PDB file of C-alpha atoms in Angstrom:
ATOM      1  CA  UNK A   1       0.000   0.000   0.000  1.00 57.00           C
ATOM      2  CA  UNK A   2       1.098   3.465  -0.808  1.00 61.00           C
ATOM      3  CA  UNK A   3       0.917   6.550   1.802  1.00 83.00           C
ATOM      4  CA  UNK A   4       1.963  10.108   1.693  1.00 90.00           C
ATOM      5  CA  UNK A   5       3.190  11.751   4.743  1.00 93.00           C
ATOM      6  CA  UNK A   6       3.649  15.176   5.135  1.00 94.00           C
ATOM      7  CA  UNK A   7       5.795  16.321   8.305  1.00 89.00           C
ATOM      8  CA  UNK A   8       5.179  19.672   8.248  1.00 93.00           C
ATOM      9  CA  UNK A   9       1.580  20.717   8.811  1.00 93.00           C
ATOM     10  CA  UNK A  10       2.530  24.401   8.786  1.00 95.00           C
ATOM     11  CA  UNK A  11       5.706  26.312   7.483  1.00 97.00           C
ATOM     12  CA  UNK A  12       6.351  30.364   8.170  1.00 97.00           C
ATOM     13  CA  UNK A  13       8.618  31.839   5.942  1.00 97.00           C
ATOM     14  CA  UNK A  14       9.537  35.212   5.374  1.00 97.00           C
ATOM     15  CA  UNK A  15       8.734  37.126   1.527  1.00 97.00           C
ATOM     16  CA  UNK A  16      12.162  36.736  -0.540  1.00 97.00           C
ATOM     17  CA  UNK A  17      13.373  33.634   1.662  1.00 97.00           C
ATOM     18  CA  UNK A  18      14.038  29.884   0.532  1.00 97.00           C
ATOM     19  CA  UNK A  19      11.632  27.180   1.455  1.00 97.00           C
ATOM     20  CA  UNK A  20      11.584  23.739   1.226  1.00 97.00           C
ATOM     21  CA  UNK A  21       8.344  21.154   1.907  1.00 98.00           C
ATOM     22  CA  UNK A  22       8.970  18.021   2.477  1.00 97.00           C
ATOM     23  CA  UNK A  23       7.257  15.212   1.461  1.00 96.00           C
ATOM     24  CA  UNK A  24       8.220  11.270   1.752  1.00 94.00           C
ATOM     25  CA  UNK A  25       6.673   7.838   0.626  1.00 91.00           C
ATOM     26  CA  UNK A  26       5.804   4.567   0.936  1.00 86.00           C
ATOM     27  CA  UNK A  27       5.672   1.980  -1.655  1.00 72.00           C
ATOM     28  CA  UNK A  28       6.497  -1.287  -3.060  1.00 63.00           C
ATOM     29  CA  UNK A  29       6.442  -0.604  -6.669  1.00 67.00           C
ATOM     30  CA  UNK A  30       7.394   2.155  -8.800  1.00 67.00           C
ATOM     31  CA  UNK A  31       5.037   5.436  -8.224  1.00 76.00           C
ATOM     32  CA  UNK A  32       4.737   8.645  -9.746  1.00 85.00           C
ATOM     33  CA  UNK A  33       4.994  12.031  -7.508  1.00 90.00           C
ATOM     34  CA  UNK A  34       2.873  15.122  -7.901  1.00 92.00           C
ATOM     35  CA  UNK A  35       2.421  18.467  -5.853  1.00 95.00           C
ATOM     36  CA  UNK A  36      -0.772  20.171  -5.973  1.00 94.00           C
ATOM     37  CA  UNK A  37      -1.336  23.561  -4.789  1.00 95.00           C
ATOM     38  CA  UNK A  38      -4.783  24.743  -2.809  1.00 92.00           C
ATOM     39  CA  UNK A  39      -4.914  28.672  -2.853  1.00 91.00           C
ATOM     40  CA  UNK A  40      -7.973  30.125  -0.336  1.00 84.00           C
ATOM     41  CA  UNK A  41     -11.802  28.764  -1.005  1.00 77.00           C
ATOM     42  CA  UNK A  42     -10.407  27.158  -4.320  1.00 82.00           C
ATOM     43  CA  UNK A  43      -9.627  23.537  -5.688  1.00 84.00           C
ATOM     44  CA  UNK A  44      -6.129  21.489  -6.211  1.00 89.00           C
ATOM     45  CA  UNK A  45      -4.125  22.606  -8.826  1.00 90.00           C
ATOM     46  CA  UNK A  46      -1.633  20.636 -10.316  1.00 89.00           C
ATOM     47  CA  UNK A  47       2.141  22.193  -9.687  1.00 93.00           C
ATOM     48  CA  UNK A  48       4.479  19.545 -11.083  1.00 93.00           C
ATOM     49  CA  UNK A  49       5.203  15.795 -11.221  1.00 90.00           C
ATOM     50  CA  UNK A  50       7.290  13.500 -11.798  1.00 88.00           C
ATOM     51  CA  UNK A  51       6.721  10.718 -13.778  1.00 82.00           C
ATOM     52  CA  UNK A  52      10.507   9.478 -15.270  1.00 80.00           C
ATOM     53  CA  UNK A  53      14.063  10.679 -16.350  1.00 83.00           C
ATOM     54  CA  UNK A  54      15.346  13.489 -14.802  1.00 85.00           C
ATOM     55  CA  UNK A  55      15.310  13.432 -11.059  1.00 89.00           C
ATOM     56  CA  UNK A  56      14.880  17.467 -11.144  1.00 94.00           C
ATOM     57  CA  UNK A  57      11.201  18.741 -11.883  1.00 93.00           C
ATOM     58  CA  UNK A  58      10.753  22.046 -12.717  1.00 94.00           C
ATOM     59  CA  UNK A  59       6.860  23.796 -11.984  1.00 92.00           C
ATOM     60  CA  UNK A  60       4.880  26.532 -12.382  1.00 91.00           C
ATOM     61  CA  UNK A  61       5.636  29.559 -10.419  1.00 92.00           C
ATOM     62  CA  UNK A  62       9.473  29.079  -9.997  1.00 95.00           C
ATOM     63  CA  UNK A  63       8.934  25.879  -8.009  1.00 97.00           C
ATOM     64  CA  UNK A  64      10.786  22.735  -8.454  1.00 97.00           C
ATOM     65  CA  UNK A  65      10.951  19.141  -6.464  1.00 97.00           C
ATOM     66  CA  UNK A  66      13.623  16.363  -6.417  1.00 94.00           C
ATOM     67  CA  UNK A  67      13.032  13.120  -6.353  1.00 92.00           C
ATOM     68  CA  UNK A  68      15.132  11.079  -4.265  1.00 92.00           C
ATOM     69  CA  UNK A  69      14.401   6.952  -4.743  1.00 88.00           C
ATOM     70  CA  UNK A  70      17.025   6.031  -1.930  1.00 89.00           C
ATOM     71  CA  UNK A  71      15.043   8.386   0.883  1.00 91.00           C
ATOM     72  CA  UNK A  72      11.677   7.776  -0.671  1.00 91.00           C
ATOM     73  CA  UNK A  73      11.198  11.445  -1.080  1.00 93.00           C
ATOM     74  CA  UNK A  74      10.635  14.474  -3.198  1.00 95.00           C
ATOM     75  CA  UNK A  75      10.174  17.528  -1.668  1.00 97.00           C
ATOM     76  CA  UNK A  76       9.417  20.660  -3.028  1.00 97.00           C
ATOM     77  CA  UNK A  77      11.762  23.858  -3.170  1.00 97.00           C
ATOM     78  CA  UNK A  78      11.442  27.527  -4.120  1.00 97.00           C
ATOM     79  CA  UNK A  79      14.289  29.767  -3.917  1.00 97.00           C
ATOM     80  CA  UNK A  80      12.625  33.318  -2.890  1.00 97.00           C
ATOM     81  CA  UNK A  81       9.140  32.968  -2.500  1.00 97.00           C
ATOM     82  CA  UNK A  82       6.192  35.567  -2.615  1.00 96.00           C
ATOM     83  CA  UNK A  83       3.290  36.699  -0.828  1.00 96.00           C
ATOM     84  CA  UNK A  84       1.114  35.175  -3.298  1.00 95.00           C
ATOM     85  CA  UNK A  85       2.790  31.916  -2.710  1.00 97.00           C
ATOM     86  CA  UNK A  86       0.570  32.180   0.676  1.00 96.00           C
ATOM     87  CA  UNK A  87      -1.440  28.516   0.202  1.00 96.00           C
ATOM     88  CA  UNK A  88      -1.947  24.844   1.028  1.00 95.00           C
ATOM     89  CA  UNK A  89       0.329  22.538  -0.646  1.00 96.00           C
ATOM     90  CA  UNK A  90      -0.273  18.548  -1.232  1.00 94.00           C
ATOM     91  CA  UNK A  91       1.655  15.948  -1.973  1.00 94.00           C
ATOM     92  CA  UNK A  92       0.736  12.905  -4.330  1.00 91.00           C
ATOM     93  CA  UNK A  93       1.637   9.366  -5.220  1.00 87.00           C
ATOM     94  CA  UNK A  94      -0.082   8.042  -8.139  1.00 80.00           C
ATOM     95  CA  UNK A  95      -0.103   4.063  -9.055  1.00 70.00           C
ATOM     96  CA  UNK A  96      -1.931   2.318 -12.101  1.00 58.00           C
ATOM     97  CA  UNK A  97      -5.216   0.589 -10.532  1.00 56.00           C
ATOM     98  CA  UNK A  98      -6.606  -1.206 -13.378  1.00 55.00           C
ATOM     99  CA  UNK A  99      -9.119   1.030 -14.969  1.00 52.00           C
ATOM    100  CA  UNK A 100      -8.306   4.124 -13.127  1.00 57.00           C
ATOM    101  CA  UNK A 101      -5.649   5.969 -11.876  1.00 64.00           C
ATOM    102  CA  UNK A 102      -5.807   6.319  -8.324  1.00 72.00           C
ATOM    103  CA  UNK A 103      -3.653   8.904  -6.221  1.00 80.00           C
ATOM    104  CA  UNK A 104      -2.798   8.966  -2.337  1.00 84.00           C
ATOM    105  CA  UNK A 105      -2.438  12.808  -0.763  1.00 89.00           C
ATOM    106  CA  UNK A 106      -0.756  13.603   2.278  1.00 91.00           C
ATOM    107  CA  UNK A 107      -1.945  15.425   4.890  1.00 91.00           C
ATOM    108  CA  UNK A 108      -1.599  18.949   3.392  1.00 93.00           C
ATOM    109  CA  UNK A 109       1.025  21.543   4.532  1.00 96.00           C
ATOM    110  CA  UNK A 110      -0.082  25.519   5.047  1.00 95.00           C
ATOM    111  CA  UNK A 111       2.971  27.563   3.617  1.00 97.00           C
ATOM    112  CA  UNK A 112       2.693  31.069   5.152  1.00 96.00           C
ATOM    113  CA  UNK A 113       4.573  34.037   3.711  1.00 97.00           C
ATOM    114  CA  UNK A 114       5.201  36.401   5.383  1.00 96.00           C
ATOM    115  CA  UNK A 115       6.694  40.491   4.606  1.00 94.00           C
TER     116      UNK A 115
ATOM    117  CA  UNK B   1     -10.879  28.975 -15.953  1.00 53.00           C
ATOM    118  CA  UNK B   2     -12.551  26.174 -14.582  1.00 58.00           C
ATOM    119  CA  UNK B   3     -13.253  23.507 -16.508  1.00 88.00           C
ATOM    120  CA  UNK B   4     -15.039  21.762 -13.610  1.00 92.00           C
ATOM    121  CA  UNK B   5     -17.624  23.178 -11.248  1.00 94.00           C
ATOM    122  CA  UNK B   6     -18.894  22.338  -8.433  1.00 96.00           C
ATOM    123  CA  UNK B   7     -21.826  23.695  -6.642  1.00 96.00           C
ATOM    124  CA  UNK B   8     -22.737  25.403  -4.562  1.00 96.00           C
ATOM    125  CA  UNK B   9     -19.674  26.998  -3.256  1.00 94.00           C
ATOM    126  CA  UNK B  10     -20.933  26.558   0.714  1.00 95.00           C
ATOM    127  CA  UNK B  11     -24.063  24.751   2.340  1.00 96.00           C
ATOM    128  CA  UNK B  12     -25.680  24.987   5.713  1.00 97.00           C
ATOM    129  CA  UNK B  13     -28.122  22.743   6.645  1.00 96.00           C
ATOM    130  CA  UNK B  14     -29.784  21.146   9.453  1.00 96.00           C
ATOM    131  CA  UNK B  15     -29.863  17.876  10.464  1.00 97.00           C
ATOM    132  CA  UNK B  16     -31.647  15.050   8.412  1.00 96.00           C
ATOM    133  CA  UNK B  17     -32.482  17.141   5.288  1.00 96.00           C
ATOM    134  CA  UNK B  18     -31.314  15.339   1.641  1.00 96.00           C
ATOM    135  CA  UNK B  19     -29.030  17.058  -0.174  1.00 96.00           C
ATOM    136  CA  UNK B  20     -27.178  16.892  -3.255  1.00 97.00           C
ATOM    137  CA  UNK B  21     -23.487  18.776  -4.045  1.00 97.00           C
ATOM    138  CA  UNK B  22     -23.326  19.004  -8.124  1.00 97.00           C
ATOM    139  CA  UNK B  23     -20.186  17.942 -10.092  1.00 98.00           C
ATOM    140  CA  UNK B  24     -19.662  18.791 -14.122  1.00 97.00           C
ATOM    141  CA  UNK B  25     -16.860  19.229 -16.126  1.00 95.00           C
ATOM    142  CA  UNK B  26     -16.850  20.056 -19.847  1.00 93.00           C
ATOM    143  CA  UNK B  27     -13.373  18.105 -20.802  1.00 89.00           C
ATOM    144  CA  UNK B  28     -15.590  14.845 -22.161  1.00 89.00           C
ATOM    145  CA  UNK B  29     -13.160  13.101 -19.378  1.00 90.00           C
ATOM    146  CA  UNK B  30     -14.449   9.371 -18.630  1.00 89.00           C
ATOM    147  CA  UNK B  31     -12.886   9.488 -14.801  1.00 90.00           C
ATOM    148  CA  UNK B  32     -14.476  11.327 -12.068  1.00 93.00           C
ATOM    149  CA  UNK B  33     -13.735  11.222  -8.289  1.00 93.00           C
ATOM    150  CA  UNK B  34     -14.943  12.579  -5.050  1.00 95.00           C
ATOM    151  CA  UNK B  35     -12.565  13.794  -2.357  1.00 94.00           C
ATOM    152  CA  UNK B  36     -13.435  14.588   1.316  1.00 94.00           C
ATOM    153  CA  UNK B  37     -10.995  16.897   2.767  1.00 90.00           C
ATOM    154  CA  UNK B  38     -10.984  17.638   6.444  1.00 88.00           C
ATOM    155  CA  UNK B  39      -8.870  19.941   7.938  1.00 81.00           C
ATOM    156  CA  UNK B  40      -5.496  18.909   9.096  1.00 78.00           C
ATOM    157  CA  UNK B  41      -6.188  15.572   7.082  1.00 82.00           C
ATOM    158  CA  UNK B  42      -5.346  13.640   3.981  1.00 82.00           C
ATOM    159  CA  UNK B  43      -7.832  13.838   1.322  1.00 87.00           C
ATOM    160  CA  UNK B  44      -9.375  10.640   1.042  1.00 90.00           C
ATOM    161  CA  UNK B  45     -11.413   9.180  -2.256  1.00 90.00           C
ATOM    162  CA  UNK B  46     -15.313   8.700  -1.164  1.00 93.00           C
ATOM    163  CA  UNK B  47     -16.642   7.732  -4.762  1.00 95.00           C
ATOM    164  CA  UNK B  48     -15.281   7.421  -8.041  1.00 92.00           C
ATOM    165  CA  UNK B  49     -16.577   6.142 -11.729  1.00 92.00           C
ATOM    166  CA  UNK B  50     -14.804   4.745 -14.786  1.00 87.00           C
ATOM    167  CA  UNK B  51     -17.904   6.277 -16.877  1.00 91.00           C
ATOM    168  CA  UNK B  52     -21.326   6.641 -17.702  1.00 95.00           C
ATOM    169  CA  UNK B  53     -23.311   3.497 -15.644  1.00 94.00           C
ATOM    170  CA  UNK B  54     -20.295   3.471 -13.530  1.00 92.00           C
ATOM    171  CA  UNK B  55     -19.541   4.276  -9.877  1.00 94.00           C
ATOM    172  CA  UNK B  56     -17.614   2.622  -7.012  1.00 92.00           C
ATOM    173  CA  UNK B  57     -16.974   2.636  -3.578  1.00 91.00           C
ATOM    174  CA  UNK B  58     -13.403   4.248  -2.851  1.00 88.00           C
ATOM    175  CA  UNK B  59     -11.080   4.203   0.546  1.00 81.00           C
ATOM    176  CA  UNK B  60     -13.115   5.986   3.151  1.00 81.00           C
ATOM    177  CA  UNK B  61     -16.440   4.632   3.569  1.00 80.00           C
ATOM    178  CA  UNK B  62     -19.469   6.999   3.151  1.00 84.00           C
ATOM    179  CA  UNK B  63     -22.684   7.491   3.822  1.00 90.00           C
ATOM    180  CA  UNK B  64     -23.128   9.545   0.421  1.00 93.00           C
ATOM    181  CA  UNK B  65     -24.515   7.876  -3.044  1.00 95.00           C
ATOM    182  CA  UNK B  66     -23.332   9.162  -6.653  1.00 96.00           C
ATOM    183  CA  UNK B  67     -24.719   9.086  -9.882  1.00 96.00           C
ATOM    184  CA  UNK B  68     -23.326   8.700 -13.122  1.00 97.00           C
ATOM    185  CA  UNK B  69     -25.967   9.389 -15.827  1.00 97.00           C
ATOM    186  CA  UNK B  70     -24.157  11.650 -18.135  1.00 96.00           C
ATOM    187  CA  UNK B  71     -20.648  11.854 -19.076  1.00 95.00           C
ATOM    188  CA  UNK B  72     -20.652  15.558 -17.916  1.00 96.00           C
ATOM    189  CA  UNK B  73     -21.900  15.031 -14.869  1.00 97.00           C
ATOM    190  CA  UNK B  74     -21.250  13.624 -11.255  1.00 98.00           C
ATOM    191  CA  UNK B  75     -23.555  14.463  -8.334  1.00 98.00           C
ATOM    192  CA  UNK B  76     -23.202  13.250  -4.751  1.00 97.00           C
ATOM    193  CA  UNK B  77     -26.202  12.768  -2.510  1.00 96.00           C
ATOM    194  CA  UNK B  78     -26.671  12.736   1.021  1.00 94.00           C
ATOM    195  CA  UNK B  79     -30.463  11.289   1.648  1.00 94.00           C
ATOM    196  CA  UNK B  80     -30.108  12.311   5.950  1.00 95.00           C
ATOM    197  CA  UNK B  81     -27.531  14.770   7.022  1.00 95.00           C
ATOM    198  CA  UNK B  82     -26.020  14.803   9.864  1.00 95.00           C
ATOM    199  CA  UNK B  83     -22.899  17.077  11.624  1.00 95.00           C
ATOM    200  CA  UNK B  84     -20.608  13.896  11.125  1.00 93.00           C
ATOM    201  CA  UNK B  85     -20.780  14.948   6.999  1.00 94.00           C
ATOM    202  CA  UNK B  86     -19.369  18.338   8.030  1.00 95.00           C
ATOM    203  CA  UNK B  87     -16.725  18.689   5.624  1.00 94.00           C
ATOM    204  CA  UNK B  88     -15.032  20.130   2.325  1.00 93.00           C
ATOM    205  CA  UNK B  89     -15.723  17.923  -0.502  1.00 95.00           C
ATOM    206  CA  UNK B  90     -13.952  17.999  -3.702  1.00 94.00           C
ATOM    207  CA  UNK B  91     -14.652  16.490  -7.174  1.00 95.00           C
ATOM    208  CA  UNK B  92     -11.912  15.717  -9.959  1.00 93.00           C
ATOM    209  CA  UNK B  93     -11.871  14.235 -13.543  1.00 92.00           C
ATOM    210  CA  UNK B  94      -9.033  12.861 -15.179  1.00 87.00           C
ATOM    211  CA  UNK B  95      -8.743  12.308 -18.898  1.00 79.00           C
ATOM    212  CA  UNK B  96      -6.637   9.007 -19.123  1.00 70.00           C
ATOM    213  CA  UNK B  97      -6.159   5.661 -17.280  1.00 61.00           C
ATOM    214  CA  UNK B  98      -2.847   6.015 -17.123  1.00 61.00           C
ATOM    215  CA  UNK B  99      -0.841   7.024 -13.431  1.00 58.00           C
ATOM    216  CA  UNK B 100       1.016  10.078 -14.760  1.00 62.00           C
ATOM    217  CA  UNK B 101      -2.561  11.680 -15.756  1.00 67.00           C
ATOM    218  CA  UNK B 102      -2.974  14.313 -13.501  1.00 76.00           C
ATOM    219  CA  UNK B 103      -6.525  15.285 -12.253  1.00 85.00           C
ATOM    220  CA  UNK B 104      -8.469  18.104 -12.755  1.00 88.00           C
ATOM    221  CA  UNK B 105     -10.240  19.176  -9.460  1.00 91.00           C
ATOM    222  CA  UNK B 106     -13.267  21.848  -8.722  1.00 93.00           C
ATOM    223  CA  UNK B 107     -13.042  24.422  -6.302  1.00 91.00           C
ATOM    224  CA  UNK B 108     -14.963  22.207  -3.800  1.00 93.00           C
ATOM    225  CA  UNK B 109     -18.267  22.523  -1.855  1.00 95.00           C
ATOM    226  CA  UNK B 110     -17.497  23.346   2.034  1.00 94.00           C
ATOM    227  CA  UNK B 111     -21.204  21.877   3.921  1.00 96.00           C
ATOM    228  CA  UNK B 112     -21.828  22.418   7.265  1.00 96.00           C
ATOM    229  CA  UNK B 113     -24.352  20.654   8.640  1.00 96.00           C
ATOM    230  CA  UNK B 114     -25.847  21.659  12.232  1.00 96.00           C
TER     231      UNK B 114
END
């Protein structure tokens, strides 16, 4: 079985300053990793993923994750984020289930920017 | 712009009353999904359906029923509410079988129910 975990449920960071979420997983076969992005009263938005090939994903709004098979992990970096960055971000494994494809989110964590 | 909707945005309602949260997208995408999201919490799949005529049963049981009548569209249904379903619940369509295919998801339906 596949989980997501999350250890951060809530990360401060100051406007211009690096930050780096960290996500790890479980699994017994080969997965592929997402992050989704929740701003305020809105949906998930896809951010990157990895799916093969170079261990260094690049996203949308100057964010990027590295996936790390040996640690089971691929957290997500930004070097200088923004107020706007303010949000909920989520981490994803994704497996083939037969006629769907079925993902596993972690617990969520609230990245707070702050001037 | 959102190519899936969900409405309505928020819901109050009291105790025991049916109600049903409405799910469309206009992508023609065969897989749909419902999330519950509680705060603090993974989101966990409640219902989900290959296509039209086809719904199961995902990880977290629920009280709630879905539909699948048109490709377009996904309702959930609550026949009794009660404060237990107090929670954000989102709904996602993917285009593709395949793991890499990322979902689409709504901006969710928050219900409070008192």
């Amino acid at each position: 079985a596949q989980s997501v975990t999350q250890l951060d449920s809530q990360v401060p960071v100051f406007e211009e300053a690096p930050v780096e979420l960290r996500c790890n997983y479980s699994s017994s076969v080969s997965v592929y990793l997402f992050w989704y992005v929740q701003y305020p009263n809105q949906g998930l938005q896809l951010l990157l993923k990895y799916l093969s090939g170079s261990t260094l994903v690049k996203g949308i709004n100057g964010f990027e994750a590295e996936f790390n098979k040996s640690q089971t992990s691929f957290h997500l970096r930004k070097p200088s984020v923004h107020i706007s960055d303010t949000a909920e971000y989520f981490c994803a494994v994704s497996r083939s289930g037969g006629n769907f494809n079925k993902f596993y989110f972690g617990s969520g964590t609230k990245l707070n920017v702050k001037p | 712009e959102a190519d899936i909707y969900q409405t309505p945005r928020y819901l109050v309602i009291g105790t025991g009353k049916k109600i049903t949260l409405e799910c469309s997208q206009t992508m023609g995408h065969d897989k749909m999904y419902w999330y519950q999201q509680d705060p603090g919490m993974e989101l966990h799949l409640i219902h989900y359906s290959y296509g039209v005529n086809s719904t199961e049963k995902g990880d977290l049981s629920s009280e709630s029923t879905v539909s699948r009548i048109r490709t377009e569209h996904f309702p959930l249904t609550l026949e009794s509410a009660r404060p237990s379903h107090t929670s954000q619940y989102l709904c996602a369509s993917s285009g593709d079988t395949t793991p890499w295919y990322g979902y689409t998801f709504g901006s969710g339906t928050r219900l409070t129910v008192v």
